[in-house]
Short mmCIF file of C-alpha atoms and ligand atoms in Angstrom, two decimals:
data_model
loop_
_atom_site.label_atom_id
_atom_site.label_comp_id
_atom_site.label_asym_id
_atom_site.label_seq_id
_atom_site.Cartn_x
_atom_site.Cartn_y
_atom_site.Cartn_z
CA UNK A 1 -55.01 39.01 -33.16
CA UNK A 2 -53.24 42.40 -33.71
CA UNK A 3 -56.20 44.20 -33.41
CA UNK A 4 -55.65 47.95 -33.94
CA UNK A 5 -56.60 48.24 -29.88
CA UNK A 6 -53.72 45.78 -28.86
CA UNK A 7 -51.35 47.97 -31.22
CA UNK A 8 -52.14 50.45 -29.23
CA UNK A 9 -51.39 48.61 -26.00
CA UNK A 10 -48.29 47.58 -27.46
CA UNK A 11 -47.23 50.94 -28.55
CA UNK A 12 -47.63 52.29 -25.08
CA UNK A 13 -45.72 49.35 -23.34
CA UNK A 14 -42.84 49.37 -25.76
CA UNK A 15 -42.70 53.32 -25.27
CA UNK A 16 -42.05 52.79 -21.98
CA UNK A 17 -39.32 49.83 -22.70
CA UNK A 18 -36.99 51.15 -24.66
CA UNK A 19 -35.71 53.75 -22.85
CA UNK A 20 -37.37 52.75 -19.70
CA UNK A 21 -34.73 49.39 -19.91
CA UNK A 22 -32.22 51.59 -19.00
CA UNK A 23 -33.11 52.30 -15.84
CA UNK A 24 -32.23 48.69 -15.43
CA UNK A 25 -28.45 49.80 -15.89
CA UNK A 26 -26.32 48.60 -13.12
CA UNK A 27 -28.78 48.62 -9.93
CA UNK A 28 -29.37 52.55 -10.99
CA UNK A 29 -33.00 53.45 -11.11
CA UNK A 30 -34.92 55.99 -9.54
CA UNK A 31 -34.09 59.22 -9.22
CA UNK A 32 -35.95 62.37 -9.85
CA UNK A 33 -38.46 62.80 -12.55
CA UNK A 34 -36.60 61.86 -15.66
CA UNK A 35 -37.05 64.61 -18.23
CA UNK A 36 -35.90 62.76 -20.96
CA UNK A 37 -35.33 58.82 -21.69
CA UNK A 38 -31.62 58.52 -19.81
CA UNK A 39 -32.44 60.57 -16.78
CA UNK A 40 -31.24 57.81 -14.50
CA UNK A 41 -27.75 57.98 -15.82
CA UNK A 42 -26.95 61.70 -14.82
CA UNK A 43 -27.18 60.32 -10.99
CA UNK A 44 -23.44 58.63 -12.15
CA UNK A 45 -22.52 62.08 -12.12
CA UNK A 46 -21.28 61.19 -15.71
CA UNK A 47 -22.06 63.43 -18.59
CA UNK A 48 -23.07 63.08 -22.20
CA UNK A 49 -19.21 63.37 -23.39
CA UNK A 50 -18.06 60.88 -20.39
CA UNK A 51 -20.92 58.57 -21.34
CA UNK A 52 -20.07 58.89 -25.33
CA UNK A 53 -23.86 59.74 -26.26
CA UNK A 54 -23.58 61.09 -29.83
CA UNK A 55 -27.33 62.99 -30.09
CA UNK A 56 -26.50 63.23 -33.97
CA UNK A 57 -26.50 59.64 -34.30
CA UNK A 58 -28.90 58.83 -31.45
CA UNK A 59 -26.52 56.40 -30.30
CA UNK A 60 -23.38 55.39 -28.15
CA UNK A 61 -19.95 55.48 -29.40
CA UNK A 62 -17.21 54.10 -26.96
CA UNK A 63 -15.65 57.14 -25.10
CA UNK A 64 -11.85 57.42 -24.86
CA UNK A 65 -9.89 56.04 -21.49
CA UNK A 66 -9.34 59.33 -19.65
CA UNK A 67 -5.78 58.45 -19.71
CA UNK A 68 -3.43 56.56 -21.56
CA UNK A 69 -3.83 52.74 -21.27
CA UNK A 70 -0.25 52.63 -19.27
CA UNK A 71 -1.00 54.90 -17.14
CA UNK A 72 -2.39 52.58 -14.57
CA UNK A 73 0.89 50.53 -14.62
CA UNK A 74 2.19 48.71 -12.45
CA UNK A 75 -1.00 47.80 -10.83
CA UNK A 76 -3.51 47.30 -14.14
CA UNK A 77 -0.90 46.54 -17.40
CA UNK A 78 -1.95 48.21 -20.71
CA UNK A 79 -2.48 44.90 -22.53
CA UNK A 80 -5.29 44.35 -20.42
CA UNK A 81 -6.54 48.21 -20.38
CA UNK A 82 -6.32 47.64 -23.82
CA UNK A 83 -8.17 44.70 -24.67
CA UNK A 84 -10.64 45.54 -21.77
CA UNK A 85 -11.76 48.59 -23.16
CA UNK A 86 -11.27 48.40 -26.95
CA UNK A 87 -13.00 44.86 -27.02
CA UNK A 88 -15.00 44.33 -24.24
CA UNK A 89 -16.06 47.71 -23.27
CA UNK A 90 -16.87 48.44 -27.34
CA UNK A 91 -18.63 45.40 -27.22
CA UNK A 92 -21.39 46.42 -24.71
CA UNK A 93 -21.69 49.53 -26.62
CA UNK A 94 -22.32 47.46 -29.72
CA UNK A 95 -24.65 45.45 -28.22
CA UNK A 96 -26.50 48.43 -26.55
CA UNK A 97 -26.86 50.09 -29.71
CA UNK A 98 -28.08 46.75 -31.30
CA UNK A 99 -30.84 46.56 -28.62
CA UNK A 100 -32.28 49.93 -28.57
CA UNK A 101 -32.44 49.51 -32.66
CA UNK A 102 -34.25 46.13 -32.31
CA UNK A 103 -37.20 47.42 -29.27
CA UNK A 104 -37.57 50.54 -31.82
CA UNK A 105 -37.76 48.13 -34.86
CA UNK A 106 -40.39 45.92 -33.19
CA UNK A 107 -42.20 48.90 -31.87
CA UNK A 108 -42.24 50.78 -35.55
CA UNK A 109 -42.88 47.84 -37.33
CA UNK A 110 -45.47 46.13 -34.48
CA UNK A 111 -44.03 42.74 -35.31
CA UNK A 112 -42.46 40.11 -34.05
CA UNK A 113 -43.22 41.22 -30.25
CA UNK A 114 -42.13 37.93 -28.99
CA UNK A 115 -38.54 39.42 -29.44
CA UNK A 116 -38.99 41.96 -26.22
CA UNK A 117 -38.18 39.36 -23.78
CA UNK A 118 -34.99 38.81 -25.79
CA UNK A 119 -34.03 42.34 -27.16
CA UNK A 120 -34.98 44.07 -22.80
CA UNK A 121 -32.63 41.09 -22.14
CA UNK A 122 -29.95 42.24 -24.37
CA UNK A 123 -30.30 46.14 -23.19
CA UNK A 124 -30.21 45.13 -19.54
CA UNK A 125 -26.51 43.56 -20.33
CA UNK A 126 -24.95 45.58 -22.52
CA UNK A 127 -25.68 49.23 -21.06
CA UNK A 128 -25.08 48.19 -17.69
CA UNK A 129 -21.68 46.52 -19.07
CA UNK A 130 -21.39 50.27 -21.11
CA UNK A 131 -22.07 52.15 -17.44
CA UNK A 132 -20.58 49.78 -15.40
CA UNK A 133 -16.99 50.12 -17.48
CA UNK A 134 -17.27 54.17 -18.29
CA UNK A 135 -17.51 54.70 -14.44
CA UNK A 136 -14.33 52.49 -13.74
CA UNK A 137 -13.03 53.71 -16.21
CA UNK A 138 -13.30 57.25 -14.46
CA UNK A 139 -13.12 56.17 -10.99
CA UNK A 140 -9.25 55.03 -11.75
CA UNK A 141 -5.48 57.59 -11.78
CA UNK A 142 -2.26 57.08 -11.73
CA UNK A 143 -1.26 55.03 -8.31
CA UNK A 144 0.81 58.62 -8.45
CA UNK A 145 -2.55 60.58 -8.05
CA UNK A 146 -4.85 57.71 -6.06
CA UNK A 147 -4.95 54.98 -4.10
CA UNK A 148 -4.45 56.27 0.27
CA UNK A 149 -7.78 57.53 1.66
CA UNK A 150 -10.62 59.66 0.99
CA UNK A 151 -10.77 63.07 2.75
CA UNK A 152 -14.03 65.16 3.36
CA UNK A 153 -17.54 64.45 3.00
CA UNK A 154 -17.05 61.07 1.75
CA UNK A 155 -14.87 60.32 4.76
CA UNK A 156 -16.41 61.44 7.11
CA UNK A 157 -19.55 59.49 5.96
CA UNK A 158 -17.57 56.09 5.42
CA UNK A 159 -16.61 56.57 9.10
CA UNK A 160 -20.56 57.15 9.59
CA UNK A 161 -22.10 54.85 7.80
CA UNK A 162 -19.69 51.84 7.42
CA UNK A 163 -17.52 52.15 10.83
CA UNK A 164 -13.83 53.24 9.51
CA UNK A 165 -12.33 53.01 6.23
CA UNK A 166 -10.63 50.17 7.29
CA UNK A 167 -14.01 48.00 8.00
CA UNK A 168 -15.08 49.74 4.50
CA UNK A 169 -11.85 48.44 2.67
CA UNK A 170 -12.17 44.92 4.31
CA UNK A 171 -16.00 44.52 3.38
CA UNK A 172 -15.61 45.94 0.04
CA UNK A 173 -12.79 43.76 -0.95
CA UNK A 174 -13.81 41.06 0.36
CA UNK A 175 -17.43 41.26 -1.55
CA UNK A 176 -15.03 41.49 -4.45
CA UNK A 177 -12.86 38.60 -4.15
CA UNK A 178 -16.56 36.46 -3.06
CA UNK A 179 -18.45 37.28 -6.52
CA UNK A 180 -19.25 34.28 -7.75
CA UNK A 181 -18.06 33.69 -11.28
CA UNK A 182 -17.85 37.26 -13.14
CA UNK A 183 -19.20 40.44 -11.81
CA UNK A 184 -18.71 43.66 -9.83
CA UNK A 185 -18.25 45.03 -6.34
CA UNK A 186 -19.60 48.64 -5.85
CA UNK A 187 -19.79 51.51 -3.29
CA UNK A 188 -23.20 52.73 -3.46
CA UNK A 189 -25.18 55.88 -2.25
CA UNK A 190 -29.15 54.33 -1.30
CA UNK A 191 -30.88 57.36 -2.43
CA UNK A 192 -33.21 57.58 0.14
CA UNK A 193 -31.43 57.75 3.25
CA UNK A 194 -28.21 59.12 1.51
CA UNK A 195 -26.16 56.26 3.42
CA UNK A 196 -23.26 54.27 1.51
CA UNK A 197 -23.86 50.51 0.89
CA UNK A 198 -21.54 48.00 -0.43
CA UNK A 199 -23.19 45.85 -3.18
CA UNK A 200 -22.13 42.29 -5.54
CA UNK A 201 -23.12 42.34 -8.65
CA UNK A 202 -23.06 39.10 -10.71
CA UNK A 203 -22.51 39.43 -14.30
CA UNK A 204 -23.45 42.82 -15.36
CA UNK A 205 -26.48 43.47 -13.43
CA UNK A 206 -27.71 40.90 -11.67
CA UNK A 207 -28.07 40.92 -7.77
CA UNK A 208 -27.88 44.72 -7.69
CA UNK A 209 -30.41 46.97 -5.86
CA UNK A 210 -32.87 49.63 -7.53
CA UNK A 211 -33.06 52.97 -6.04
CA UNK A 212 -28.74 53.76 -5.71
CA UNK A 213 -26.01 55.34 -7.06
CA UNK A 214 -22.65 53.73 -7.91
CA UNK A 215 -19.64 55.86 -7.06
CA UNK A 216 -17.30 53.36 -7.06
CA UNK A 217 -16.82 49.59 -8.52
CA UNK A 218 -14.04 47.15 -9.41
CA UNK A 219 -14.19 45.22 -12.45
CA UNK A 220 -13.66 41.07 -11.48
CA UNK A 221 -14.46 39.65 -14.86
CA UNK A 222 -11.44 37.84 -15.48
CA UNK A 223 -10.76 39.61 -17.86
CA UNK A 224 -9.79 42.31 -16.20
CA UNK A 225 -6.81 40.87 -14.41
CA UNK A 226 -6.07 37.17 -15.87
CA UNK A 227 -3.34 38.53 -18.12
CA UNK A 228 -1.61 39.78 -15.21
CA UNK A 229 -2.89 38.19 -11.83
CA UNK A 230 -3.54 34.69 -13.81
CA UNK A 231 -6.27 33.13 -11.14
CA UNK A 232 -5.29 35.42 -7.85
CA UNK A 233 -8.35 37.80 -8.03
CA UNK A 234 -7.66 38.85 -4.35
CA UNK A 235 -3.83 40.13 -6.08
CA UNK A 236 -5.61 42.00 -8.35
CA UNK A 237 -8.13 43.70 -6.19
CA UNK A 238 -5.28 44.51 -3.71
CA UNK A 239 -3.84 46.21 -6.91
CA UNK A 240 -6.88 48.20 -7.80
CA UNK A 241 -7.07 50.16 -4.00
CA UNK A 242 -3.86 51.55 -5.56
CA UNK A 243 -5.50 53.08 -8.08
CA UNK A 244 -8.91 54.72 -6.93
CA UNK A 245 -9.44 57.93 -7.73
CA UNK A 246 -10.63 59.21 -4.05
CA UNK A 247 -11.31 63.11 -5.61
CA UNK A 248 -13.52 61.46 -8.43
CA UNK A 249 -14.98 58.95 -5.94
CA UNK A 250 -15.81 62.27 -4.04
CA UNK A 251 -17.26 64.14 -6.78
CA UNK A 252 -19.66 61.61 -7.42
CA UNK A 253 -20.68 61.14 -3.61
CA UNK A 254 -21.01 65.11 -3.38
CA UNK A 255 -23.44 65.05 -6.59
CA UNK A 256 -25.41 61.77 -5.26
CA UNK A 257 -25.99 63.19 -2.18
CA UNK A 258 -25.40 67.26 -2.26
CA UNK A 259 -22.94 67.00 0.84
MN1 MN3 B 1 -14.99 44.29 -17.84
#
């Protein structure tokens, strides 16, 4: 059976999975030629330090909340930024870690292939949970810094692509409060026509589109708000407007698009 030509074949389609899985991440694929493995994750407009890639190690190590775990109070309490991001959040890294280890180990060792199915699985979930929490993460300030409206090229193209910002807030909140079970809602940039699209996201991953860029997303796992909110999602998402970061939200449009 494991003929040297099917190690071969192997070798080649495991090249191209273990890094290649990460183009699953959340929806994010595409792009421009990648010049190495994680090419599709520069489109978050997140960098190596943001995205806690230690090259050293050749592996993730969960990056530091870009501000303290109160700071999002009274609208997202620190118990839950806590446990969110030192549990949860460290979690997905774990398990992304543990995935890219196991497709290597399979592909080094040309055993066991049965496993891919399993182990792509695995690396689907945990580094879109890993990219999915370092952009909220990023995409949240102080209520004293965020929250109001966007202003310049991000505004104008709400207004252009979505209607108004208020028929942008009342679609995107309402494709929040509507996931079914846990998941995501995200602000989107379709890479080929440059407009903005609103997406669901069910767990991690699943539902989202190929070929965008997330600039923004809220987090409706319960655990992000049942400490707090208890069962009133729509609360909690009411709560999170508060505390977008529009001028990060605009960076990230400006570098997925060039406007
Ligand atoms: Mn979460």
């Amino acid at each position: 059976m494991n003929t040297s030509q099917s190690g071969m074949d192997r070798r080649g389609v495991l090249g191209a999975i273990g890094i290649g899985g990460m183009a699953v991440l959340s929806g994010v694929a595409g792009g421009s030629s990648p010049t190495h493995g994680y090419a599709p994750l520069s489109t978050l407009g997140l960098g190596p330090d943001q995205l806690g890639w230690d090259a050293a190690k050749g592996e993730f190590v969960l990056p530091p909340l870009p501000y303290a775990a109160n700071a999002l109070e009274p609208h997202i309490d620190a118990e839950t930024m806590t446990i969110h991001h030192t549990k949860h959040h460290a979690a997905y890294v774990a398990g992304l870690n543990k995935a890219l280890k196991g497709l290597a180990q399979i592909r080094d060792q040309q055993a066991e292939p049965w496993q891919i199915k399993y182990w792509s699985r695995e690396l689907a979930f945990h580094s879109a949970g890993h990219l999915n929490h370092t952009l909220f993460w990023n995409i949240m300030a102080p209520a004293s810094a965020a929250g109001g409206q966007p202003a310049g090229s991000l505004a104008a193209a709400i207004t252009t692509d979505l209607g108004s910002f208020e028929k942008f807030v009342g679609h995107f909140k309402e494709a929040a409060r509507q996931v079914e079970g846990s998941g995501w809602a995200w602000l989107a940039v379709h890479h080929l026509s440059k407009k903005l699209v609103i997406m669901q996201a069910e767990k991690q991953q699943d539902m989202t589109s190929w070929g965008v860029t997330p600039i923004l997303g809220v987090d409706v796992w319960e655990h992000a708000y049942y400490l707090k909110y208890r069962s009133d999602r729509g609360a909690y998402i009411n709560a999170f407007m508060n505390v977008i970061n529009w001028t990060k939200v605009s960076e990230l449009y400006s570098a997925a698009t060039g406007k």
